[in-house]
mmCIF file of C-alpha atoms in Angstrom:
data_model
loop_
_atom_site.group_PDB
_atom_site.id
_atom_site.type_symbol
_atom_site.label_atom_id
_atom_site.label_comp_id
_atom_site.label_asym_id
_atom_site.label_seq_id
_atom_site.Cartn_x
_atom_site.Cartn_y
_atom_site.Cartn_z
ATOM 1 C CA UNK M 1 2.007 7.727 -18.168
ATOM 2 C CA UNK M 2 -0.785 10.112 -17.590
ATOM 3 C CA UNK M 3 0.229 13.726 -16.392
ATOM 4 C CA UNK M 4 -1.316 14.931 -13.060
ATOM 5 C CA UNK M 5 -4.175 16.631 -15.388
ATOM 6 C CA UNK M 6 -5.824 13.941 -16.420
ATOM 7 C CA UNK M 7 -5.186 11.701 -13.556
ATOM 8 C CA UNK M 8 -8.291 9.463 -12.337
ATOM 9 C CA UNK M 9 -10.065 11.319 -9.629
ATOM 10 C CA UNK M 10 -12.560 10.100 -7.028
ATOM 11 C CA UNK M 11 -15.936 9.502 -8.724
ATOM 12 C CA UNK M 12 -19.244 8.725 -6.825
ATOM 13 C CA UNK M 13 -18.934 4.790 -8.120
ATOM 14 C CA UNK M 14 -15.124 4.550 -7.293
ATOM 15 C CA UNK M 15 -13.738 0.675 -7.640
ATOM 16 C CA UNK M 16 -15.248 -2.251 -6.489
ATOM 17 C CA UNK M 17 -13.204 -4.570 -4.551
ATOM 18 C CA UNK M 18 -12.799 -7.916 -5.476
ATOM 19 C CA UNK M 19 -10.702 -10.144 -2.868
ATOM 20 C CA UNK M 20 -9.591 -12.887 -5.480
ATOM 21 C CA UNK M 21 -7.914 -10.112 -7.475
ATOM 22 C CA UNK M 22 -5.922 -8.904 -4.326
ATOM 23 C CA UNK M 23 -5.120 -12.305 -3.500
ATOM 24 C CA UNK M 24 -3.838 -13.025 -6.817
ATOM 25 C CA UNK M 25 -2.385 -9.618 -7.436
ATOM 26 C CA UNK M 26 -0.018 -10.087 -3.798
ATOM 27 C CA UNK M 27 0.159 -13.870 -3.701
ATOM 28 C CA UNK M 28 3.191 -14.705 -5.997
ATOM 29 C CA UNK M 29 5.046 -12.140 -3.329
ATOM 30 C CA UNK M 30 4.379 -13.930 -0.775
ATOM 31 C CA UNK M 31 2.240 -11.755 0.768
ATOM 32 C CA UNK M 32 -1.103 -12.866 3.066
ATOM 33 C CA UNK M 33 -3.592 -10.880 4.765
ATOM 34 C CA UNK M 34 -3.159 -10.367 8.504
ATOM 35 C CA UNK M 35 -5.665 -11.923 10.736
ATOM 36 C CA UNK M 36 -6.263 -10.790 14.430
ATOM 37 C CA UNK M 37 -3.375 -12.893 16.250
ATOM 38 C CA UNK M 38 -0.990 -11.974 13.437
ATOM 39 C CA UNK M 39 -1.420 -8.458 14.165
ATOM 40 C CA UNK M 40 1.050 -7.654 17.051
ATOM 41 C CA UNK M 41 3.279 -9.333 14.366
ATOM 42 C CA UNK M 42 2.916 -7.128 12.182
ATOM 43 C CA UNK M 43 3.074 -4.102 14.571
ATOM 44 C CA UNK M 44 6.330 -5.265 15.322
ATOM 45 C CA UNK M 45 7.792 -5.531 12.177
ATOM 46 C CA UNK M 46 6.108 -2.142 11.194
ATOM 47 C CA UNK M 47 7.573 -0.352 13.957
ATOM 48 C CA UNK M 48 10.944 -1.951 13.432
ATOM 49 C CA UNK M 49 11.209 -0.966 9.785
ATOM 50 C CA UNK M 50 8.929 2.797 9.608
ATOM 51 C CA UNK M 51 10.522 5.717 10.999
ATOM 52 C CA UNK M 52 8.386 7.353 12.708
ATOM 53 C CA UNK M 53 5.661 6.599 15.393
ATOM 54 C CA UNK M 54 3.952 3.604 14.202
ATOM 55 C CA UNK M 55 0.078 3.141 15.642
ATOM 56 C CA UNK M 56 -0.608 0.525 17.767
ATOM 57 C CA UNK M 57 -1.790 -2.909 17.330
ATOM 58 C CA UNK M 58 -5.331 -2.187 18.682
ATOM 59 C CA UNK M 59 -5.671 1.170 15.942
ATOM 60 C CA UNK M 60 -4.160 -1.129 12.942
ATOM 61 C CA UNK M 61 -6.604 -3.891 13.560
ATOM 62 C CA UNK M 62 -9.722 -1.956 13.964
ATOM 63 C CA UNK M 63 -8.593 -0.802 10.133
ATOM 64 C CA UNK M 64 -8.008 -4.285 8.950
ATOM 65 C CA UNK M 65 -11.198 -5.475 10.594
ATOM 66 C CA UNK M 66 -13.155 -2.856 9.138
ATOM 67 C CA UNK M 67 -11.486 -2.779 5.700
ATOM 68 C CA UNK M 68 -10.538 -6.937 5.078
ATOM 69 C CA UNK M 69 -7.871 -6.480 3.044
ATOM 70 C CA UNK M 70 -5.639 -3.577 4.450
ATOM 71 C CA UNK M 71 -2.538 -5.273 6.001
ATOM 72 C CA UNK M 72 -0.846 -8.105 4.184
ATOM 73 C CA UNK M 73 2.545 -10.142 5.607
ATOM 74 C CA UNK M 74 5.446 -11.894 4.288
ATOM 75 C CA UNK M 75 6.934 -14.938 5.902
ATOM 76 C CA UNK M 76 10.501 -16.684 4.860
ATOM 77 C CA UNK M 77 11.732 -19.419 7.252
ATOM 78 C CA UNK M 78 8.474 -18.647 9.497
ATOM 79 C CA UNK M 79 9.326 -15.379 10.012
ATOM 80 C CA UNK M 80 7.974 -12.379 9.058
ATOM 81 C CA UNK M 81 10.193 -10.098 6.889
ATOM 82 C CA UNK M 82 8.018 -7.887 4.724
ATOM 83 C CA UNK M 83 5.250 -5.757 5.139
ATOM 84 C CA UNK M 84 2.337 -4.048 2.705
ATOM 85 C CA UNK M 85 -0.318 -1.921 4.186
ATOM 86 C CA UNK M 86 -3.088 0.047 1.335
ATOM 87 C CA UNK M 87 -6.187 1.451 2.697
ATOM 88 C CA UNK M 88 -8.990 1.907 0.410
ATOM 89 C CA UNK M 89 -10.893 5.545 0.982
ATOM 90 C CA UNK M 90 -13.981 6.262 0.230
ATOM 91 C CA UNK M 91 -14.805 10.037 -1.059
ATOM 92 C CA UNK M 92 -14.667 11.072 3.178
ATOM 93 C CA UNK M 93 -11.891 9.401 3.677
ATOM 94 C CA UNK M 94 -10.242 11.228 0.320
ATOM 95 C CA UNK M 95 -10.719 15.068 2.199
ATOM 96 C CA UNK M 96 -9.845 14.198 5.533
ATOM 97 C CA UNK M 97 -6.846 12.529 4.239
ATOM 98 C CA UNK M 98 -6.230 15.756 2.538
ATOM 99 C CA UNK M 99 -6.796 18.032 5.293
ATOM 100 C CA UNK M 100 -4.377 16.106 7.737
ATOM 101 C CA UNK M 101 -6.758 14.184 9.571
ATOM 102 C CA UNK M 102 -6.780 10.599 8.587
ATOM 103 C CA UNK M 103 -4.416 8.213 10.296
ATOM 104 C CA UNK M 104 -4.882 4.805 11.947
ATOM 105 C CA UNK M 105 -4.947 6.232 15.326
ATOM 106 C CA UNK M 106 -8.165 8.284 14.624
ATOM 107 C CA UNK M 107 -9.356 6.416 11.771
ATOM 108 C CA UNK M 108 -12.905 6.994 11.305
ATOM 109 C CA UNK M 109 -15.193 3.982 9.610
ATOM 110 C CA UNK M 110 -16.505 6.478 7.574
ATOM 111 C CA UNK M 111 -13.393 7.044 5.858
ATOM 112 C CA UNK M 112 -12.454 3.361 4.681
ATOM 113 C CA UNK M 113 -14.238 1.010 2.513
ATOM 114 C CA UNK M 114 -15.553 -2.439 3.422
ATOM 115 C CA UNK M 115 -15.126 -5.500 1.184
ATOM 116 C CA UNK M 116 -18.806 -4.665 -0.365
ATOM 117 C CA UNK M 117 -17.707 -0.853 -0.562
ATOM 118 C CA UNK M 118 -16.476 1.138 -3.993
ATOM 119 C CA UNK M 119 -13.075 2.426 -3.301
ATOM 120 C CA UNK M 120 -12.313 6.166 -4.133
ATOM 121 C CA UNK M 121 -8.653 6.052 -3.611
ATOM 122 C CA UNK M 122 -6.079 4.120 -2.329
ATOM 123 C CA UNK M 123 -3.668 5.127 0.784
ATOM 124 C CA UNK M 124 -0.180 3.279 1.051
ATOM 125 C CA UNK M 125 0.493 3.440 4.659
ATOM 126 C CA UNK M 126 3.571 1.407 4.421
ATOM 127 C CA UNK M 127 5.847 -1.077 2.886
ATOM 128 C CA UNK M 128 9.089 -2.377 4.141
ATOM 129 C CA UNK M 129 11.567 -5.263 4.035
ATOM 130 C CA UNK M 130 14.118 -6.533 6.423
ATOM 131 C CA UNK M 131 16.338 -7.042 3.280
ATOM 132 C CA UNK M 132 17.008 -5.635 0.088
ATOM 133 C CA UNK M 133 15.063 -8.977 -1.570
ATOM 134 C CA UNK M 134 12.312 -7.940 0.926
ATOM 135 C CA UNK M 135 11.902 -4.143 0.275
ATOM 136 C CA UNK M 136 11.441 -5.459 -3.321
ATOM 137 C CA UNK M 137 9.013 -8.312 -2.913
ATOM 138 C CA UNK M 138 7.281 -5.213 -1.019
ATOM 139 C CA UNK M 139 7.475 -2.857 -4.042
ATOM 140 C CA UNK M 140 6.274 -5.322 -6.358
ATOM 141 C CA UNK M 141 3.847 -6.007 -4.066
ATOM 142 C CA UNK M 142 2.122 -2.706 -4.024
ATOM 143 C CA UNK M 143 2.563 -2.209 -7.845
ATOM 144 C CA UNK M 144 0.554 -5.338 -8.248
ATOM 145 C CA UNK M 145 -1.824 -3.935 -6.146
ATOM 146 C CA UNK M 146 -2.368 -0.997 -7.412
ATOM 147 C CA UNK M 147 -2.347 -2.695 -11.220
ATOM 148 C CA UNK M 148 -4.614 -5.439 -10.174
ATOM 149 C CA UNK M 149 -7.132 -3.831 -8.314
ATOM 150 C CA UNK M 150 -6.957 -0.582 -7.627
ATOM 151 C CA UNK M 151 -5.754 1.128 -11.229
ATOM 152 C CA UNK M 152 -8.546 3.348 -11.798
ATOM 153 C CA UNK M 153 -8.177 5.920 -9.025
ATOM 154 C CA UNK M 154 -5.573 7.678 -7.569
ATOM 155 C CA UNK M 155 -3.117 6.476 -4.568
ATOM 156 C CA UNK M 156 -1.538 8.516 -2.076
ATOM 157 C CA UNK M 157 1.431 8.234 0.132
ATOM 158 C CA UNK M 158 3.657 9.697 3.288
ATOM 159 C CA UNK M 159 7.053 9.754 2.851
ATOM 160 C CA UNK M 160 8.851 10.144 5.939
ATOM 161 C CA UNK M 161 12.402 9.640 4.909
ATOM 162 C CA UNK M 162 14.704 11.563 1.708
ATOM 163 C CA UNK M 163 14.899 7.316 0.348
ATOM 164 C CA UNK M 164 10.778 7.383 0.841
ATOM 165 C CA UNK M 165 10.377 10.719 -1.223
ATOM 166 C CA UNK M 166 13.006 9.741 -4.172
ATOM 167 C CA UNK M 167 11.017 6.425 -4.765
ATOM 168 C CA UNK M 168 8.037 8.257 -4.533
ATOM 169 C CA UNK M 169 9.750 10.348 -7.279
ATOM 170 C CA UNK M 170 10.621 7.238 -9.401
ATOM 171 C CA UNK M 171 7.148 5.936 -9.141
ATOM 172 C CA UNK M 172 5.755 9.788 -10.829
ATOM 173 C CA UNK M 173 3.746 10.773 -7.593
ATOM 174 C CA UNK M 174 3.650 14.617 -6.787
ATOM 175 C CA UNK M 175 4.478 16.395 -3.285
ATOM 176 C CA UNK M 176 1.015 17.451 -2.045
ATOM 177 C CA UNK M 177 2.089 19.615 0.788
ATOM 178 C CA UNK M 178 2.111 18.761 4.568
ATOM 179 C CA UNK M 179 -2.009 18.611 5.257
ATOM 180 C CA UNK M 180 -0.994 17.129 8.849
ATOM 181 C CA UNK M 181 2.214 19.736 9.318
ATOM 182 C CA UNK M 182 4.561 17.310 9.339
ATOM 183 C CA UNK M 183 4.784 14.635 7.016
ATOM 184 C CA UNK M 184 4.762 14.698 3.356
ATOM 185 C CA UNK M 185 2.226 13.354 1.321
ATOM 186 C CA UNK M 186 2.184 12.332 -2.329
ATOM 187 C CA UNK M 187 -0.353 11.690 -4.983
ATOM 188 C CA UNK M 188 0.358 9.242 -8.498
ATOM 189 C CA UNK M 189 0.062 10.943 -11.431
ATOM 190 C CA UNK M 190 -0.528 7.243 -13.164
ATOM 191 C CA UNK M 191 0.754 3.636 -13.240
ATOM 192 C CA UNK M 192 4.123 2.964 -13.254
ATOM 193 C CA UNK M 193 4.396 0.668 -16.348
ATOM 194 C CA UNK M 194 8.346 1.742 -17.055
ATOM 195 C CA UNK M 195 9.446 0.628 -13.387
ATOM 196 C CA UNK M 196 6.695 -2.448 -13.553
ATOM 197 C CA UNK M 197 8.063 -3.680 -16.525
ATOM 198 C CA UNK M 198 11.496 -3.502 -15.327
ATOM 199 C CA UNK M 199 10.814 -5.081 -12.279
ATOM 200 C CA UNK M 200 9.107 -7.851 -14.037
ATOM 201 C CA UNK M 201 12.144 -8.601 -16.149
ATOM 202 C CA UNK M 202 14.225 -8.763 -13.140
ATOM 203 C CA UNK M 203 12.559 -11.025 -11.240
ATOM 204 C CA UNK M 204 11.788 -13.389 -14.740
ATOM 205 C CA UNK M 205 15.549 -13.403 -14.728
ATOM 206 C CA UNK M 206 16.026 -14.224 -11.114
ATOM 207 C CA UNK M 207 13.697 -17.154 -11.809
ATOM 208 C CA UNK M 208 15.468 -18.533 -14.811
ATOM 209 C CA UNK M 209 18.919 -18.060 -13.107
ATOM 210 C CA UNK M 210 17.284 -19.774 -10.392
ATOM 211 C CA UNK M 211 16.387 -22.994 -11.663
ATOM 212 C CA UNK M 212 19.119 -23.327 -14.929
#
């Protein structure tokens, strides 16, 4: 695992997005990206599962529309039960975050990246599960996200809970301070591979216990 020294930082190419790999990377998880009538859906859910004050439907979809891939869904039964949302930055979108100013509410377009747009970092907002199978599916899901696609530059995340900042812990990220005086925010320090791997094996056994 790479310390926080030599951690990737923002670089004026960044990552170029490539929506087959996130569809690939989140599809064995069930996960979809959320279209405009899905999105009071996934409001829902969000608000159910975060603590906190969750933005509106209106402020998460101007994110998703300007971004393509932000918000993803699970369904079981027809219902949604799971919940992944990553924003790629771009190198604005990197310092406001760190000086407490980015947040779906007043999300500027100048501070996300478009499908045709290098990413410079990558924000998990959220993920949640009704269920303990559905907080994992949403684990895995961001791990394969950030493997897949995005594991060249650094990801951030809030933690608004003790649970949020121990996994943050377990995944190697690093407190970063309050920048918005409230919540804390982390920053990787490097893939997971350890906890990946582990994962992995666990859900390979699920499978073969599954269908013996």
């Amino acid at each position: 695992m790479r310390s926080s020294v030599d951690q990737p930082s923002p670089s004026r190419s960044g990552v170029q997005f490539q929506d087959q790999r996130l569809h690939a990377a989140v599809g064995p998880y069930g996960f979809t990206q959320v279209h405009k009538h899905q999105i009071d859906e996934f409001h829902q859910l969000a608000d159910e599962l975060i603590e906190g004050e969750v933005a509106g439907p209106d402020a998460l979809w101007q994110v998703q529309a300007w971004t393509g891939r932000a918000l993803q869904l699970r369904r079981r039964n027809g219902k949604a039960n799971a919940l992944l949302a990553s924003i790629p930055l771009t190198e604005q979108g990197v310092e406001a975050l760190l000086a407490g100013q980015f947040g779906f509410a007043n999300a500027k377009r100048e501070w996300v990246c478009g499908p045709s747009e290098n990413a410079h970092a990558l924000l998990s907002w959220g993920m949640a599960g009704r269920s303990p199978m559905d907080q994992a599916a949403s684990l895995r899901g961001l791990l394969a996200v950030w493997f897949g696609v995005y594991c060249d530059i650094r990801v951030y995340a809030r933690a608004r809970s003790v649970p949020g900042e121990k996994l943050m812990s377990r995944l190697g990220f690093v407190p970063l301070g309050r920048p918005d005086g409230t919540t804390l925010l982390f920053g990787s320090t490097g893939f997971p591979h350890r906890i990946a791997e582990k994962l992995a094996l666990r859900n390979q056994k699920t499978s073969e216990e599954h269908y013996a």
